[in-house]
PDB file of C-alpha atoms in Angstrom:
ATOM      1  CA  MET A   1      30.864  29.767 -82.211  1.00  0.00           C
ATOM      2  CA  ARG A   2      31.465  26.342 -80.678  1.00  0.00           C
ATOM      3  CA  ALA A   3      34.281  25.807 -83.152  1.00  0.00           C
ATOM      4  CA  VAL A   4      35.998  28.937 -81.819  1.00  0.00           C
ATOM      5  CA  LEU A   5      35.628  27.664 -78.249  1.00  0.00           C
ATOM      6  CA  ASP A   6      37.040  24.293 -79.325  1.00  0.00           C
ATOM      7  CA  ILE A   7      40.053  26.048 -80.832  1.00  0.00           C
ATOM      8  CA  VAL A   8      40.532  28.077 -77.639  1.00  0.00           C
ATOM      9  CA  LEU A   9      40.441  24.889 -75.560  1.00  0.00           C
ATOM     10  CA  ILE A  10      42.966  23.220 -77.868  1.00  0.00           C
ATOM     11  CA  ILE A  11      45.290  26.233 -77.677  1.00  0.00           C
ATOM     12  CA  LEU A  12      45.067  26.278 -73.881  1.00  0.00           C
ATOM     13  CA  ASP A  13      45.845  22.565 -73.760  1.00  0.00           C
ATOM     14  CA  LEU A  14      48.802  23.019 -76.107  1.00  0.00           C
ATOM     15  CA  TYR A  15      50.120  25.872 -73.955  1.00  0.00           C
ATOM     16  CA  VAL A  16      50.042  23.615 -70.886  1.00  0.00           C
ATOM     17  CA  TRP A  17      52.234  21.124 -72.742  1.00  0.00           C
ATOM     18  CA  LEU A  18      54.606  23.929 -73.762  1.00  0.00           C
ATOM     19  CA  LEU A  19      54.880  24.997 -70.109  1.00  0.00           C
ATOM     20  CA  ILE A  20      55.681  21.430 -69.068  1.00  0.00           C
ATOM     21  CA  ALA A  21      58.280  21.087 -71.833  1.00  0.00           C
ATOM     22  CA  SER A  22      59.866  24.389 -70.821  1.00  0.00           C
ATOM     23  CA  ALA A  23      60.101  23.327 -67.182  1.00  0.00           C
ATOM     24  CA  ILE A  24      61.598  19.945 -68.069  1.00  0.00           C
ATOM     25  CA  LEU A  25      64.120  21.502 -70.447  1.00  0.00           C
ATOM     26  CA  SER A  26      65.157  24.027 -67.820  1.00  0.00           C
ATOM     27  CA  TRP A  27      65.765  21.163 -65.357  1.00  0.00           C
ATOM     28  CA  LEU A  28      67.780  19.243 -67.942  1.00  0.00           C
ATOM     29  CA  ILE A  29      69.908  22.316 -68.621  1.00  0.00           C
ATOM     30  CA  ALA A  30      70.339  23.083 -64.916  1.00  0.00           C
ATOM     31  CA  PHE A  31      71.557  19.542 -64.155  1.00  0.00           C
ATOM     32  CA  ASN A  32      73.841  19.477 -67.232  1.00  0.00           C
ATOM     33  CA  VAL A  33      72.007  16.598 -68.858  1.00  0.00           C
ATOM     34  CA  VAL A  34      71.750  18.498 -72.148  1.00  0.00           C
ATOM     35  CA  ASN A  35      74.218  20.993 -73.506  1.00  0.00           C
ATOM     36  CA  THR A  36      72.999  24.371 -74.743  1.00  0.00           C
ATOM     37  CA  ARG A  37      75.915  24.525 -77.195  1.00  0.00           C
ATOM     38  CA  ASN A  38      73.958  22.073 -79.325  1.00  0.00           C
ATOM     39  CA  GLN A  39      72.133  24.213 -81.901  1.00  0.00           C
ATOM     40  CA  PHE A  40      68.926  22.182 -81.754  1.00  0.00           C
ATOM     41  CA  ILE A  41      68.716  22.357 -77.956  1.00  0.00           C
ATOM     42  CA  ALA A  42      69.491  26.081 -78.054  1.00  0.00           C
ATOM     43  CA  ALA A  43      66.775  26.686 -80.657  1.00  0.00           C
ATOM     44  CA  VAL A  44      64.175  24.667 -78.740  1.00  0.00           C
ATOM     45  CA  GLY A  45      65.123  26.402 -75.495  1.00  0.00           C
ATOM     46  CA  GLU A  46      64.892  29.844 -77.077  1.00  0.00           C
ATOM     47  CA  PHE A  47      61.499  29.013 -78.611  1.00  0.00           C
ATOM     48  CA  LEU A  48      60.097  27.731 -75.324  1.00  0.00           C
ATOM     49  CA  TYR A  49      61.502  30.735 -73.465  1.00  0.00           C
ATOM     50  CA  ARG A  50      59.941  33.223 -75.896  1.00  0.00           C
ATOM     51  CA  ILE A  51      56.576  31.446 -75.788  1.00  0.00           C
ATOM     52  CA  THR A  52      56.302  30.992 -72.022  1.00  0.00           C
ATOM     53  CA  GLU A  53      58.176  33.939 -70.521  1.00  0.00           C
ATOM     54  CA  PRO A  54      55.561  36.665 -71.279  1.00  0.00           C
ATOM     55  CA  VAL A  55      53.033  34.719 -69.182  1.00  0.00           C
ATOM     56  CA  LEU A  56      55.410  33.489 -66.484  1.00  0.00           C
ATOM     57  CA  ALA A  57      57.213  36.784 -65.771  1.00  0.00           C
ATOM     58  CA  PRO A  58      54.230  38.613 -64.172  1.00  0.00           C
ATOM     59  CA  ILE A  59      53.442  35.544 -62.061  1.00  0.00           C
ATOM     60  CA  ARG A  60      57.066  35.365 -60.894  1.00  0.00           C
ATOM     61  CA  ARG A  61      56.912  39.011 -59.802  1.00  0.00           C
ATOM     62  CA  MET A  62      53.799  38.332 -57.704  1.00  0.00           C
ATOM     63  CA  LEU A  63      55.018  35.118 -56.053  1.00  0.00           C
ATOM     64  CA  PRO A  64      57.370  35.311 -53.071  1.00  0.00           C
ATOM     65  CA  SER A  65      60.954  34.195 -53.553  1.00  0.00           C
ATOM     66  CA  LEU A  66      61.375  30.528 -52.662  1.00  0.00           C
ATOM     67  CA  GLY A  67      65.063  30.225 -53.427  1.00  0.00           C
ATOM     68  CA  GLY A  68      65.653  28.065 -56.476  1.00  0.00           C
ATOM     69  CA  LEU A  69      62.074  26.777 -56.619  1.00  0.00           C
ATOM     70  CA  ASP A  70      59.946  28.298 -59.384  1.00  0.00           C
ATOM     71  CA  LEU A  71      56.229  27.742 -58.857  1.00  0.00           C
ATOM     72  CA  SER A  72      55.066  30.038 -61.653  1.00  0.00           C
ATOM     73  CA  PRO A  73      54.461  27.230 -64.214  1.00  0.00           C
ATOM     74  CA  ILE A  74      52.251  25.428 -61.696  1.00  0.00           C
ATOM     75  CA  VAL A  75      50.260  28.603 -61.031  1.00  0.00           C
ATOM     76  CA  VAL A  76      49.792  29.247 -64.757  1.00  0.00           C
ATOM     77  CA  ILE A  77      48.736  25.629 -65.355  1.00  0.00           C
ATOM     78  CA  LEU A  78      46.157  25.905 -62.552  1.00  0.00           C
ATOM     79  CA  ILE A  79      44.813  29.143 -64.048  1.00  0.00           C
ATOM     80  CA  ILE A  80      44.571  27.490 -67.478  1.00  0.00           C
ATOM     81  CA  MET A  81      42.754  24.493 -65.975  1.00  0.00           C
ATOM     82  CA  PHE A  82      40.303  26.866 -64.297  1.00  0.00           C
ATOM     83  CA  LEU A  83      39.684  28.673 -67.596  1.00  0.00           C
ATOM     84  CA  GLN A  84      39.128  25.379 -69.380  1.00  0.00           C
ATOM     85  CA  ARG A  85      36.574  24.313 -66.787  1.00  0.00           C
ATOM     86  CA  VAL A  86      34.741  27.638 -67.002  1.00  0.00           C
ATOM     87  CA  ILE A  87      34.606  27.398 -70.784  1.00  0.00           C
ATOM     88  CA  SER A  88      33.526  23.747 -70.771  1.00  0.00           C
ATOM     89  CA  TYR A  89      30.877  23.935 -68.061  1.00  0.00           C
ATOM     90  CA  TYR A  90      29.440  27.453 -68.326  1.00  0.00           C
ATOM     91  CA  ILE A  91      30.155  28.991 -71.704  1.00  0.00           C
ATOM     92  CA  TYR A  92      30.140  26.024 -74.112  1.00  0.00           C
ATOM     93  CA  PRO A  93      26.636  24.682 -73.217  1.00  0.00           C
ATOM     94  CA  ASN A  94      25.072  28.129 -73.618  1.00  0.00           C
ATOM     95  CA  VAL A  95      26.466  28.762 -77.096  1.00  0.00           C
ATOM     96  CA  ILE A  96      24.364  27.768 -80.055  1.00  0.00           C
TER      97      ILE A  96
END
């Protein structure tokens, strides 16, 4: 059972990195640093969008509009950090 919890923690950590990569790529596209006509950039952007958007969309609907500032990745990262702490401190020690 601890192996399953370890896998869950690794997946949560990986998802945080995907959220960070998605945010950075969106900034790079918004400031015209990278061009989405490049097939590799378009493929990476589409992958990151499809992976992160199902989690970010409900958070965006709940948060108030702050103009061009999107705080939903920060909220999701904080929720993931909370889940990791709960698993590490309360669930993991009690599993045999």
